[in-house]
Structures are given as structure tokens and as C-alpha cells.
Coordinates of C-alpha atoms and ligand atoms in Angstrom, one line a residue:
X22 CA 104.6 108.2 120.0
X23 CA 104.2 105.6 117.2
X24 CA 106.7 105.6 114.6
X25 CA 104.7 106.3 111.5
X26 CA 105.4 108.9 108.7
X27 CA 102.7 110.8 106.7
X28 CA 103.5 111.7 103.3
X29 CA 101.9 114.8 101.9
X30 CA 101.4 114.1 98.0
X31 CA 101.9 117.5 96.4
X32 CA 101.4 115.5 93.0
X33 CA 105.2 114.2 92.3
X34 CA 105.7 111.6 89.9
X35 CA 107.8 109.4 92.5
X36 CA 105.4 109.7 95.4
X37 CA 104.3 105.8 95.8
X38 CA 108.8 105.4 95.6
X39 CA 109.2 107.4 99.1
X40 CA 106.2 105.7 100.8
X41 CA 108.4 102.2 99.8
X42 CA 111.1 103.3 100.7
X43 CA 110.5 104.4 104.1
X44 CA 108.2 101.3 104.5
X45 CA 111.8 99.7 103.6
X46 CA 114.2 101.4 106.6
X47 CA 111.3 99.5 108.5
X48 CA 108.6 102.4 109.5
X49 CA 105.3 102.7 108.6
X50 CA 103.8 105.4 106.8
X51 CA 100.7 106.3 104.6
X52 CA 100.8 108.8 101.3
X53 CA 98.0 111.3 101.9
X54 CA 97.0 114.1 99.6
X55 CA 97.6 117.7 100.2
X56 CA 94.5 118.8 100.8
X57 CA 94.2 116.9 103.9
X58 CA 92.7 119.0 106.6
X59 CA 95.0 119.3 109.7
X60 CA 92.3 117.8 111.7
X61 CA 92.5 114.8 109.7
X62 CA 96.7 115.3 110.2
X63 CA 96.3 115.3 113.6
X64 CA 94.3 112.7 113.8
X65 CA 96.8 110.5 112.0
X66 CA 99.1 111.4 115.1
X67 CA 101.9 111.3 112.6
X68 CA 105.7 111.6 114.2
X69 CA 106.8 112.8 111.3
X70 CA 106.1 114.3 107.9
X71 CA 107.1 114.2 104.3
X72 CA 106.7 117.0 101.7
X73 CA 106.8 115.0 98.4
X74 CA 108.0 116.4 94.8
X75 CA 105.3 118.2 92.5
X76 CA 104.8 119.7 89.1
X77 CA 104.2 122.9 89.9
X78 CA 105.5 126.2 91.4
X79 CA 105.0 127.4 94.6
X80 CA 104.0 130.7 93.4
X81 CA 101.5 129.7 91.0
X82 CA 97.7 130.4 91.0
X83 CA 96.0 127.3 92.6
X84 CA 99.3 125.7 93.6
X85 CA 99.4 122.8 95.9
X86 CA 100.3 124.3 99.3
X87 CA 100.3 123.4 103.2
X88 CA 98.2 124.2 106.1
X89 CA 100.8 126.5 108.2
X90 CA 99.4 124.4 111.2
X91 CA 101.0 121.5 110.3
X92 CA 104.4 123.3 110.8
X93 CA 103.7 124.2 114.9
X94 CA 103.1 120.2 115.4
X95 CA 106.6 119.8 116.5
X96 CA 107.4 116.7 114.5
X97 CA 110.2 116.3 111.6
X98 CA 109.7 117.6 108.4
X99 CA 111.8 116.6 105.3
X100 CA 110.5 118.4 102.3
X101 CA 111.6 117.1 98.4
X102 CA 111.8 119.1 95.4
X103 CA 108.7 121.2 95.4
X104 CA 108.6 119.8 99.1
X105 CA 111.8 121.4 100.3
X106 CA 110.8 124.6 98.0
X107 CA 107.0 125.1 99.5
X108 CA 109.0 124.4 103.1
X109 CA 111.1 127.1 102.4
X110 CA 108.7 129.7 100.9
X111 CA 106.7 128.9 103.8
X112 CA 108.9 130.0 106.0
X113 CA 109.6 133.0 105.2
X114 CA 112.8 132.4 102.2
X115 CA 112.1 132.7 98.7
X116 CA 111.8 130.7 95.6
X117 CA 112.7 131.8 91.8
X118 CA 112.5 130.4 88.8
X119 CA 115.6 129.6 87.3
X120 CA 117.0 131.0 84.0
X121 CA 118.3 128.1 81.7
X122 CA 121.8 127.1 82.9
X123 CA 121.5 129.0 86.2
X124 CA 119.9 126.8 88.8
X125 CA 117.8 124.7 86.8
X126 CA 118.7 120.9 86.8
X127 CA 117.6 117.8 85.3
X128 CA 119.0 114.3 85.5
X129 CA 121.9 113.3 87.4
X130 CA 124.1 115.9 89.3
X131 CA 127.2 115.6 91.3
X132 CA 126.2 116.9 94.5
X133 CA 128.6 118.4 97.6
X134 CA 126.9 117.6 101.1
X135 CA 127.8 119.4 104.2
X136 CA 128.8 116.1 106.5
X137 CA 127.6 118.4 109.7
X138 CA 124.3 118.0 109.1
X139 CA 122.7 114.7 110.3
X140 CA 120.8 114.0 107.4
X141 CA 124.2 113.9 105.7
X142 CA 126.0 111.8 108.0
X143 CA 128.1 109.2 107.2
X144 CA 128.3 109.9 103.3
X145 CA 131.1 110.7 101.2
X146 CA 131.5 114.6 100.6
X147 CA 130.6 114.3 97.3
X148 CA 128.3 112.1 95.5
X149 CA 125.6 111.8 92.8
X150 CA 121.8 112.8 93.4
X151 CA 119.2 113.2 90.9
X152 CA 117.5 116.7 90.0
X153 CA 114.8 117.6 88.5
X154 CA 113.4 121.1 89.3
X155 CA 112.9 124.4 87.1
X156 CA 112.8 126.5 90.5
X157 CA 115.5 126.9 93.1
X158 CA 115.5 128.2 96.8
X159 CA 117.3 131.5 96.0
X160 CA 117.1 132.8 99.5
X161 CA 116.6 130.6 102.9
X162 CA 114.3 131.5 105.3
X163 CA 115.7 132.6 108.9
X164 CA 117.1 130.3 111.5
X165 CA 118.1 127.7 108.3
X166 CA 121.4 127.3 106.3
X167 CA 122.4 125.8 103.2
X168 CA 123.1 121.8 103.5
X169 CA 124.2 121.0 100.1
X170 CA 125.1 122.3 96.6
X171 CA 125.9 121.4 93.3
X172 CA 127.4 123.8 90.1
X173 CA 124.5 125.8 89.5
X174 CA 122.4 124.7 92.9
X175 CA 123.6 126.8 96.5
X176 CA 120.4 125.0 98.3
X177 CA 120.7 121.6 97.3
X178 CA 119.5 120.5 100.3
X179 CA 118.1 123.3 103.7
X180 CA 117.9 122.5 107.1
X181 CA 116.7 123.9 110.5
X182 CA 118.1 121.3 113.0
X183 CA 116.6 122.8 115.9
X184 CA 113.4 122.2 114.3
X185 CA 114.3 119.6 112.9
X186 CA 113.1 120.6 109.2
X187 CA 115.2 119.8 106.1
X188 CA 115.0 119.9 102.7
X189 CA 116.3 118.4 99.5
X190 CA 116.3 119.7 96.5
X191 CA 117.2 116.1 94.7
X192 CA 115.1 112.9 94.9
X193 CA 116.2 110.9 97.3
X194 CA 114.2 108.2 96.6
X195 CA 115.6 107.8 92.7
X196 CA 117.8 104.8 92.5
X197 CA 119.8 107.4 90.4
X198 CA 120.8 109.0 93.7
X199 CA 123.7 106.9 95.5
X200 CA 123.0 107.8 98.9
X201 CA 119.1 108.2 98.6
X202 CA 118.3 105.5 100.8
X203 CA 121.3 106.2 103.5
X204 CA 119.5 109.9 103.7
X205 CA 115.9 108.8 104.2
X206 CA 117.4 106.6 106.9
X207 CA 119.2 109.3 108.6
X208 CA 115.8 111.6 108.5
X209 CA 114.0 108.5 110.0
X210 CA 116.9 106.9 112.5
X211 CA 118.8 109.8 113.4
X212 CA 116.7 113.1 113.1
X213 CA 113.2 111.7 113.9
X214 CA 115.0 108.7 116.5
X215 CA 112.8 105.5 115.0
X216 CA 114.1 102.5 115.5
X217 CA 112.0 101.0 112.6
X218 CA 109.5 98.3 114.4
X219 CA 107.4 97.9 111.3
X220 CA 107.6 94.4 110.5
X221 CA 104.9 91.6 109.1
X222 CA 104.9 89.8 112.3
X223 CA 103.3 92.8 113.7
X224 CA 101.4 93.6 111.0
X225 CA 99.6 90.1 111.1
X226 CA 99.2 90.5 114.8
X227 CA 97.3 93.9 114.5
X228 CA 95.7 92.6 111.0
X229 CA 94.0 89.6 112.9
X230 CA 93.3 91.3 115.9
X231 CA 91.4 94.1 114.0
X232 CA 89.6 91.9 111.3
X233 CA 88.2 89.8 114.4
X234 CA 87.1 93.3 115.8
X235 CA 85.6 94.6 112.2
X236 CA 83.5 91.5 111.6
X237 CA 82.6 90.1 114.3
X238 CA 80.3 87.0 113.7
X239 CA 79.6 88.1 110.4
X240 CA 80.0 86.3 107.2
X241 CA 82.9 87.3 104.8
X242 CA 83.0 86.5 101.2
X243 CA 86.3 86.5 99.2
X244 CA 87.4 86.9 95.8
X245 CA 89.8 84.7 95.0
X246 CA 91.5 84.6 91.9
X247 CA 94.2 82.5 93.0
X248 CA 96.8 85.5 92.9
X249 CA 99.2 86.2 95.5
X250 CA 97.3 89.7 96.6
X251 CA 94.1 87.2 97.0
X252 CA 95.6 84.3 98.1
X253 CA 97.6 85.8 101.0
X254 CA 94.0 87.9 102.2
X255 CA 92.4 84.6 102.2
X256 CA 95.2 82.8 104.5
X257 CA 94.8 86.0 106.5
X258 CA 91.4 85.8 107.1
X259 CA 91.5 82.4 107.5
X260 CA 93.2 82.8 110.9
X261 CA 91.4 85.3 111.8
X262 CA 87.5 84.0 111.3
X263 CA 88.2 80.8 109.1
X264 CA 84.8 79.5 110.1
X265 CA 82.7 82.3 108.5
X266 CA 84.9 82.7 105.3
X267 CA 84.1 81.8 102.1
X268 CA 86.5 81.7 99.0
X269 CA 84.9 82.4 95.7
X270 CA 86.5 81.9 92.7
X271 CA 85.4 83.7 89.5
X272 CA 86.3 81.9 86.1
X273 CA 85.5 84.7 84.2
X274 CA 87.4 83.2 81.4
X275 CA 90.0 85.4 81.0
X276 CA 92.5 83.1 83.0
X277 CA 95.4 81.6 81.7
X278 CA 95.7 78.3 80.5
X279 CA 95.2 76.0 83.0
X280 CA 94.6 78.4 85.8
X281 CA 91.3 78.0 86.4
X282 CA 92.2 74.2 87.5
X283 CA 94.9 75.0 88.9
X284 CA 93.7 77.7 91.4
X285 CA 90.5 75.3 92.1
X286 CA 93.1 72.0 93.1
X287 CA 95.3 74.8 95.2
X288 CA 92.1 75.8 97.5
X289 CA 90.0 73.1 97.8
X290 CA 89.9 70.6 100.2
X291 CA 91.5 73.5 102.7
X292 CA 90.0 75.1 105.9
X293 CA 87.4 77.8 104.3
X294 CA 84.1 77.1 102.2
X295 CA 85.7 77.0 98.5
X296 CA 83.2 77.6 95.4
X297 CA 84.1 78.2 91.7
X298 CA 81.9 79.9 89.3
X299 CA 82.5 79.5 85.4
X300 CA 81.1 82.8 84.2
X301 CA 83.3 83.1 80.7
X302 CA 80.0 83.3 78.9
X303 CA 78.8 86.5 80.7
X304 CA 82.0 88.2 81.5
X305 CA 82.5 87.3 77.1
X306 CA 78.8 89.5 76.7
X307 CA 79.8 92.0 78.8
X308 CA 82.8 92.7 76.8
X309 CA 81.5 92.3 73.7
X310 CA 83.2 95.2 71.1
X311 CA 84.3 96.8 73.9
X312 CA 87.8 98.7 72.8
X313 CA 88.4 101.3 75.3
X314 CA 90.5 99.7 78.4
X315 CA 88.8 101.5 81.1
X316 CA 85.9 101.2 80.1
X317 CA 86.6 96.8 79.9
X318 CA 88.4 97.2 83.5
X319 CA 85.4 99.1 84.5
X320 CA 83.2 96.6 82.9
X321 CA 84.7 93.8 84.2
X322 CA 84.9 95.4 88.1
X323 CA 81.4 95.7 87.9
X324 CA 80.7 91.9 86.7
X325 CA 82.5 90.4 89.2
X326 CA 81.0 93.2 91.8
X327 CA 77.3 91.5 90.4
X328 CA 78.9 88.0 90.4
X329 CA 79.6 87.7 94.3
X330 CA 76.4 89.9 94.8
X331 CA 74.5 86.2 93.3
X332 CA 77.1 83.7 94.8
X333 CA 76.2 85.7 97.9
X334 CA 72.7 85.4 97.7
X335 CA 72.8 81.4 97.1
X336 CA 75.1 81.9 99.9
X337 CA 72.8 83.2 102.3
X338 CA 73.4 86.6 103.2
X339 CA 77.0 87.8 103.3
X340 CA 78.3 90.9 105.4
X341 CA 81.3 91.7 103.6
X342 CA 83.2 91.5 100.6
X343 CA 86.9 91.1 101.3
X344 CA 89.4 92.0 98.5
X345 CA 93.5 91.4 98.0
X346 CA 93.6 95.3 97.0
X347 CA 97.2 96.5 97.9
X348 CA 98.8 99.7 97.9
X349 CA 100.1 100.4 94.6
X350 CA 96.3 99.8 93.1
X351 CA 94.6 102.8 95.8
X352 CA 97.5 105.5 94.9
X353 CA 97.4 104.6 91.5
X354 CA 93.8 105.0 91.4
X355 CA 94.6 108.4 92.1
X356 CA 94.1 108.6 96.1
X357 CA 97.0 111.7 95.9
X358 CA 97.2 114.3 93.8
X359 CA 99.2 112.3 90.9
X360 CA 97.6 111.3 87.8
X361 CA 95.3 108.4 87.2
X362 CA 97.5 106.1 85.2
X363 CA 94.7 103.1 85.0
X364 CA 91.7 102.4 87.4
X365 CA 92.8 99.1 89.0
X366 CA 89.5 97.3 88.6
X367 CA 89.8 96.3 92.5
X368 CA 89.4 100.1 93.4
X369 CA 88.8 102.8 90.9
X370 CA 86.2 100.3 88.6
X371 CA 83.6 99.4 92.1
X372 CA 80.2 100.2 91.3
X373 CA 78.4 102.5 93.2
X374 CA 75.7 100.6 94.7
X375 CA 77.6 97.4 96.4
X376 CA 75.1 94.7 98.2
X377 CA 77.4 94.1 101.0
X378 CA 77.4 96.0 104.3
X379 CA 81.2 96.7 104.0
X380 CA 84.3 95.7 101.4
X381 CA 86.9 94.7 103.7
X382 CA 90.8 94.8 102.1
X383 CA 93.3 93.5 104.5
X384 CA 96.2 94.1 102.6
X385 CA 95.0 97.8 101.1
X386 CA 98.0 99.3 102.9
X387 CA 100.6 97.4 101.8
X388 CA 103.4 97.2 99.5
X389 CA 103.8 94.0 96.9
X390 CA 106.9 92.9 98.4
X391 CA 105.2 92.9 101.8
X392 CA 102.2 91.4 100.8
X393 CA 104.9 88.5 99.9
X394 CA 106.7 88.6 103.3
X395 CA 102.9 88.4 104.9
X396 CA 102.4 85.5 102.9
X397 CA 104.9 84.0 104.1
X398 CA 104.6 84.6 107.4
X399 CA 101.2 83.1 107.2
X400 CA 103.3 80.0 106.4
X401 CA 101.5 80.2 102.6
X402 CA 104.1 78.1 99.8
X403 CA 106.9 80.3 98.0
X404 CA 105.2 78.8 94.8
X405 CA 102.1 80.7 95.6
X406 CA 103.7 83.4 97.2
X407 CA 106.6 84.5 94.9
X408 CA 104.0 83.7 91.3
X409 CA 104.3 86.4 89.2
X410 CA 101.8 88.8 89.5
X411 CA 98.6 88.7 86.9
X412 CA 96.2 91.4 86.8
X413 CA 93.0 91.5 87.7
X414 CA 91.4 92.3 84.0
X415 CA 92.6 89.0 82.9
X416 CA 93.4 88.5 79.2
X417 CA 91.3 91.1 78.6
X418 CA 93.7 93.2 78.8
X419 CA 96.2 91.7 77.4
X420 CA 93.7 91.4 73.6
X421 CA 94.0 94.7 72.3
X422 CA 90.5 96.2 71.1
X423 CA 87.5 94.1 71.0
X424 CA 87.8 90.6 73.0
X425 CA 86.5 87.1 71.6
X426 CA 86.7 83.9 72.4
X427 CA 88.7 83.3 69.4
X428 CA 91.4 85.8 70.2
X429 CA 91.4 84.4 74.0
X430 CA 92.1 80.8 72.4
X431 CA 95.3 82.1 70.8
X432 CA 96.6 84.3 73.3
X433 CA 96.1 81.7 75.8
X434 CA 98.6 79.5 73.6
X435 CA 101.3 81.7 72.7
X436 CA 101.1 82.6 76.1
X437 CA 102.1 79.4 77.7
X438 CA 105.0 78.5 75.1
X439 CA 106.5 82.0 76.0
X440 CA 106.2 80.7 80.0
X441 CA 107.2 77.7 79.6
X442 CA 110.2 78.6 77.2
X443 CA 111.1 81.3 79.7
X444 CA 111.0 78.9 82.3
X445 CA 112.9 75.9 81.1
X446 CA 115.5 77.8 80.6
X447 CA 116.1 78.8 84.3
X448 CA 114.5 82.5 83.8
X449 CA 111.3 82.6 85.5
X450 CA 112.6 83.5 88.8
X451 CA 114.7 86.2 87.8
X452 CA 112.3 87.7 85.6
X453 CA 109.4 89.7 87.7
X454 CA 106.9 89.3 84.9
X455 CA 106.8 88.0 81.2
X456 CA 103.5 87.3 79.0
X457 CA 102.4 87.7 75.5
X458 CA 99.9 90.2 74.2
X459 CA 97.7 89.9 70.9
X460 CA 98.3 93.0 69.1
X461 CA 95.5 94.2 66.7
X462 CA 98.0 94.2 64.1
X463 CA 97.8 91.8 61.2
X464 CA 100.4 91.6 58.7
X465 CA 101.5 89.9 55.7
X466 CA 103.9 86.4 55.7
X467 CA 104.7 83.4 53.9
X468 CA 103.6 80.2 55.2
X469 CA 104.6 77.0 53.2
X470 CA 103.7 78.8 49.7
X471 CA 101.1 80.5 50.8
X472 CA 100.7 83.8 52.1
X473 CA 99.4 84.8 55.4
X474 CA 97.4 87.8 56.5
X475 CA 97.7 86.8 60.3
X476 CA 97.9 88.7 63.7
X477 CA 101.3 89.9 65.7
X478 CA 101.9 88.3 69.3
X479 CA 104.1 90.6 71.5
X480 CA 105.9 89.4 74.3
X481 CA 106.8 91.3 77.1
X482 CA 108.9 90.4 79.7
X483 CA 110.3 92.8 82.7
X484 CA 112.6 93.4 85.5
X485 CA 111.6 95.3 88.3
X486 CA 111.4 95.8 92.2
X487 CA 107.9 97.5 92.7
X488 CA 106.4 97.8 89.6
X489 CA 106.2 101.6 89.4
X490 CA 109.4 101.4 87.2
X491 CA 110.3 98.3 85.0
X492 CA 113.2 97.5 82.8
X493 CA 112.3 95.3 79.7
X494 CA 114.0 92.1 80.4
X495 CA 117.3 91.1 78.2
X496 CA 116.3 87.6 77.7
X497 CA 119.0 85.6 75.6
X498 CA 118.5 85.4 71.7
X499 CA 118.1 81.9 71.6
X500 CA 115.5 81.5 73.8
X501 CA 113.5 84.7 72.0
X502 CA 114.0 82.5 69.0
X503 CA 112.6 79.0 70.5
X504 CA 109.5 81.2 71.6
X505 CA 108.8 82.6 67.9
X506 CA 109.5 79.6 66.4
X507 CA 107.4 77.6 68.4
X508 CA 104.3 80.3 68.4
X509 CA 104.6 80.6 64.6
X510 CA 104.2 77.0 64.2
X511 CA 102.3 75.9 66.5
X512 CA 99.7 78.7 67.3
X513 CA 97.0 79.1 64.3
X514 CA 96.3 82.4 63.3
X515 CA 99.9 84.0 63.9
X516 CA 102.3 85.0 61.8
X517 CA 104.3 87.5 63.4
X518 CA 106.5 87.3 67.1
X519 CA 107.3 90.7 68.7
X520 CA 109.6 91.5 71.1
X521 CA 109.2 94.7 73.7
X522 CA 112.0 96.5 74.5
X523 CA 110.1 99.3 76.5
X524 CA 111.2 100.8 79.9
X525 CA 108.0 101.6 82.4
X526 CA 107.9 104.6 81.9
X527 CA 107.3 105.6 79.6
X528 CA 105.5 102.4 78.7
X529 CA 103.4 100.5 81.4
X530 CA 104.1 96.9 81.9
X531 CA 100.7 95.5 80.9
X532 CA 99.4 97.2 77.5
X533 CA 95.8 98.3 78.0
Ligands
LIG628 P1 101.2 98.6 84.8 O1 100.6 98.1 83.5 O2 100.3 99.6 85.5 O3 101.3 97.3 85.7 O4 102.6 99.1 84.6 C1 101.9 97.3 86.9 C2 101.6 95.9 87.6 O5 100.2 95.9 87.9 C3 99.5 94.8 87.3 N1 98.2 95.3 86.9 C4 97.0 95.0 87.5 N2 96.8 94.3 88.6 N3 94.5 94.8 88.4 C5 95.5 94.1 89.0 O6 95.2 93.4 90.0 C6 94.7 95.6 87.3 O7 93.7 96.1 86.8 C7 96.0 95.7 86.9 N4 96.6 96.4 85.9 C8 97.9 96.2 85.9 C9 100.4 94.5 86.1 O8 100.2 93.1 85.7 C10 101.8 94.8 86.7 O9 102.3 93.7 87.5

């Protein structure tokens, strides 16, 4: 059987975290939500399944719940947090709410592991996980024991090792939780007996070999914006039908500065048809005193949706629209059960009428940090392939309210000084992602003996791993102090240099 994983998404907050995770112990999976049917499970042929964390109680009206099917298919199951509690329940044991300081926990807990059971193998006795669950299993169903415990927790973690079905209590795939990843890779190595074979070398094998299948002799049109998602579907379809691919580049405008160049010297003069299309001017109307963000994502999906619709028409007729949509973007777009955070404007901002016979996205399965690997496997240059990533939207989003040329002008500025600062002084490749954002905020300041009524640039600058969490960046004083000084007197029409010192979550890296 093919070693591949499907995660049920009963709504948890850290869903998109287990899918990477197992993805990193080298096994494929896919999230799915859970009201997939169990004919569409089946037809997944998965070897084994995951029960992911949720909001809710298993008891509750409407609750997210399981098809009992899925239980007689005879593969693995590792349930987590409302997981392991709907596994249990399920089964025959019971679940209660807990009273405050009975079996209620949140946060980090010191947790006691029973070494016998091989999803606990090889760990210390003791170690910490993290919790975060109002309800508790507060008695097991039969044939199953108790696997773990903490102070107020007895079923920290359930098993069934003759059906091979377990459950934690704790989030495994939390950082917070020393052993997390050790305990995913016992369920996958020792209970479910994966070897993990998912690699990018086989992915670009079975990529190419299916994109030749899918299209056939018919004519592919890309969007490139000169991203690394874009840039490493372009390489990717280049080697698989190079001579019926062409790369178009949208200028809408709300590139930074230089980019637009930039991107154009990068593709040109390579193996597919290259075009670039300066479209500020439209993309500028479109978004005209626009202030919601979805609705300038949305906007500005559709725009570049009618864009390659034209370019495809002085084309000639084009079959399909290929797109560097990865993974992240379709479950954030609310694929699951989770909440719609923002509509990434490669997927949840598509029109509904598209004049293409099919979108094709290569890399819609993938995982950042894999698109990377692909990239490179592809033989595509780390300066392309490790660029910091730059969404879709543009500057658009990074204007808040209303977008004008204007504003663009001096984003665009302060922008680049904060890059280039950040850069000279040896940070850019330890920093995942840095930018500046025009507030709407104006304040009051003294200029010369003047005073100023100008607008507040904040920077934002990140650490992260997958971009589902972020740390704000602790860049040095002096260099913060370079940047502001240089914005303030060399950008017109600011006045004011922020700094963000905002984790993801709560905040969201990019601010629209
Ligand atoms: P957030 O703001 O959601 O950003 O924390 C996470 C990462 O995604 C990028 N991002 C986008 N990328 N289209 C994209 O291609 C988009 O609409 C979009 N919105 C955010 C963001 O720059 C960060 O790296």
C-alpha cells in the first residue's frame, strides 16, 4: 500500500502544522475535511489516518463527527485533542467536561508517558507536551488502556495496539511539546511501518509524468510574477512541455522597486515564450477607494484572471492557466473546517467564469519549504529559490485603506532602504521576511522648524519556519535606527518609523 496519511480536519487551529510535520518524517499526506464521505476515503486508499484537534465537544449539537466506517478500514488511527476524544467516544468510552482545576488544561504540561507503548518509545518518562482541551476521556472504551498522564489528566494519551488506534490528548505537533515530532514519527515508522519515501525527486518524477498526461499538446499559459511559488511551476513545466509554455508576467504595478525589471532580465532570453504586460493603470482603477482587503485581494484575483484571459487571446487560444498555488494558500482558503483567515487571491479570489479549459497548479499540494527543495531540484538558483516570499496582492496590501499611486511611490521607497539596510548588515538570510507597510496614520512632527502632518511607515520583519506561526524579528537597535533615519529623511511625506513587535498569532505577518 502507498505510504500516504489522510488527515481529517475536525476544525483545529494547528491542522496545516500536522500535515507539515508528517510531510517532514518524509510521508505524504493531504488534510481533508470531516465531512468527507468514506467513499471519497476510500478512494484516497489512505494507509493511515489522522483525527486532528477541534473547537468543539464531541457531545454537542452539530458536532464534527466521523463516519464509523472509517474505523473497520483496518489502517492506523492517531486521534489529537478532540481527535483522540471523538476516537474514544466513538468507541464506546466516554468524554466529560472538565470542572476548572480537574482535568482541564491549557498551555504547557509536564506529561508522564507509559515507555510500553510504541508511540512512546524511546522518550524520556517524563517530558513536556502542550494541552489545550476543556474536555477529558473520563472513561476508555474496551480493549484500550491509558498511555499517558499528567496532574489532573489520567488519559493523556489512549491506545488500542492491536488495532493499532491511539490517542493524544496533547498537540503533538506544537513546538511546545519536546517529543512532538519523535511521537508523530513513531505513529508513522513504528506503528503504521513507513519508511518515509516522500521526497522531491519523486515528486518531480510523478509531477512531469502527470502534467505531460493532463495536457497533452495543449497550450499552457503561466502567471509569473517572478516569486519562488511561480518561478519553480514555470521550471516545472518547462521540463515537462517547455515548447507549448508561455510565461506571462503581469506588472500590475504593485511590484517592488525594481521588480518588475528584475523579474523581466531573470526570464527572458530562457527556454519558454516570455511576455510582460504593464497594467498599473488598470489594476490602479480597479482599486480605486477600495478599503476592505478582501474585497482588493478579490479585486485584484479577478484582474489578473481578465488579464491572461486578453494575453491569451493575442496569444491564440490557450488551454490552461497554470498557477504557483501551494498548500498553505488552499487550507487557508478554508479547504477544512478551520476559519478563513484571508482568501489567498490565487484560490479563494478566482472568478467564477474562467476562459480556460482547466487551471493547472503543480505545486497546489505542497508545502513552502518543499516548493524550495523542488526548486532546487529543478536546478533553479538559491537566489531565486530561497527570495523571500511576496504576496500575491502586491503593495496593495501592504497600503492600508484606499491605494494611489502616490502612496505606492512612498511605500516603494521606504521599502527598499528597510531591505537594503536589513541586508547590508548580514540579516536578510536569517530573517524569513521583512517589509514596510504605509499605515493610514498621520501624525504630528517637527521638520527643520516646521511642523509636519505626515504618514507612519511600519516595518515588519519575521522569523518563522512555515508561516503559520511567526516571531517578530529582534533586529539590532542600530540598524532599526539607520532605517528610520534614512526613511525620515529621505522618503517625502513621512514623518514617523514604526517598529512591529507582533507574534503571528495573533497578528498575521502581512497587515491586510
Ligand atoms: P499572513 O499575512 O497570512 O501571511 O500571515 C503568511 C505568508 O503568506 C504571504 N501572503 C500571501 N501570498 N497571496 C500570496 O501569494 C496572498 O494573497 C498572500 N497573503 C499573504 C505573506 O507574505 C506571508 O509570507
Amino acid at each position: 500500500m502507498e505510504e500516504k496519511v489522510l488527515i481529517l480536519d475536525f476544525g483545529g487551529q494547528y491542522d496545516q502544522l500536522i500535515a507539515r510535520r508528517v510531510r517532514e518524517c518524509a510521508v505524504y499526506c493531504e488534510v481533508m475535511p470531516w465531512q468527507t464521505s468514506l467513499k471519497e476515503i476510500e478512494a484516497f486508499r489512505p494507509a493511515a489516518i489522522i483525527f486532528t484537534g477541534g473547537p468543539h465537544s464531541v457531545y454537542a449539537p452539530g458536532a464534527p463527527d466521523v463516519d464509523p466506517g472509517v474505523f473497520a478500514l483496518g489502517v492506523p488511527i492517531l486521534g489529537i485533542c478532540y481527535g483522540c476524544q471523538l476516537l474514544a467516544a466513538r468507541l464506546g468510552g466516554e468524554v466529560s467536561p472538565a470542572r476548572e482545576s480537574t482535568a482541564r488544561e491549557y498551555g504547557k504540561t509536564e506529561t508522564a508517558f507509559s515507555l510500553d507503548c510504541p508511540l512512546f518509545r524511546g522518550l524520556p518518562e517524563k517530558s513536556v507536551t502542550w494541552m489545550s482541551h476543556g474536555d477529558f476521556i473520563s472513561r476508555l472504551p474496551a480493549s484500550f488502556r491509558a498511555a499517558a498522564r499528567s496532574e489532573v489528566c489520567p488519559t493523556a494519551a489512549i491506545c488500542d495496539e492491536v488495532r493499532r488506534f491511539y490517542g493524544v490528548q496533547f498537540h503533538p505537533e506544537v513546538r511546545h511539546t519536546e517529543y512532538g515530532t519523535a511521537i508523530l514519527r513513531n505513529f508513522l515508522y513504528e506503528i503504521c511501518g513507513f519508511h518515509g519515501a516522500w521526497t522531491m525527486g519523486s515528486y518531480r518524477e510523478r509531477a512531469v509524468k502527470e502534467l505531460r498526461e493532463k495536457i497533452g499538446g495543449g497550450r499552457v499559459l503561466l502567471a509569473l510574477s517572478g516569486g519562488v511559488d511561480s518561478s519553480v511551476c514555470a521550471a516545472l513545466l518547462a521540463e515537462a512541455v517547455e515548447a507549448q509554455l508561455t510565461c506571462v508576467f503581469v506588472d500590475h504595478g504593485l511590484l517592488r522597486k525594481n521588480e518588475g525589471d528584475e523579474v523581466a532580465s531573470a526570464f527572458a532570453g530562457r527556454g519558454a515564450k516570455f511576455v510582460r504586460v504593464n497594467a498599473e493603470e488598470r489594476f490602479l482603477k480597479k482599486l480605486s477607494r477600495v478599503q476592505q482587503p478582501e474585497s482588493k485581494r478579490k479585486r485584484i484575483g479577478e484582474e489578473f484572471i481578465r488579464v491572461f484571459e486578453e494575453e491569451s487571446q493575442k496569444l491564440g487560444r490557450m488551454d490552461y492557466l497554470a498557477q504557483g498555488t501551494i498548500y498553505p494558500d488552499v487550507i487557508e482558503s478554508g479547504l477544512g473546517s478551520s476559519a478563513v483567515i484571508k482568501s489567498h487571491h490565487n484560490v479563494g479570489g478566482l472568478p467564477d467564469t474562467v476562459d480556460f479549459r482547466e487551471i493547472v497548479e503543480p505545486l497546489r499540494l505542497l508545502f513552502k519549504d518543499e516548493v524550495r527543495q523542488l526548486g532546487r531540484e529543478l536546478g533553479l538558483p538559491e537566489s531565486l529559490v530561497s527570495r523571500q516570499p511576496f504576496p500575491g496582492p502586491g503593495l496593495a496590501i501592504r497600503v492600508i485603506g484606499p491605494v494611489t499611486k502616490e502612496k505606492l511611490e512612498t511605500l516603494r521607497e521606504a521599502d527598499a532602504i528597510f531591505r537594503e539596510e536589513l541586508e547590508k548588515a548580514g540579516l536578510g538570510a536569517s530573517t524569513a521576511q521583512y517589509f514596510a507597510v504605509l499605515t493610514n496614520l498621520r501624525s504630528v512632527g517637527v521638520m527643520g522648524d516646521g511642523r509636519s502632518y505626515d504618514r507612519a511607515v511600519a516595518l515588519r520583519a519575521v522569523e518563522t519556519e512555515d508561516f503559520m506561526t511567526a516571531d517578530w524579528a529582534r533586529l539590532p537597535y542600530e540598524v532599526l535606527d539607520r532605517v528610520s533615519v534614512r526613511i525620515v529623511n529621505e522618503v517625502s511625506g513621512v514623518n514617523r518609523v514604526l517598529y512591529d513587535i507582533t507574534s503571528k498569532p495573533p497578528a498575521t505577518v502581512e497587515y491586510e
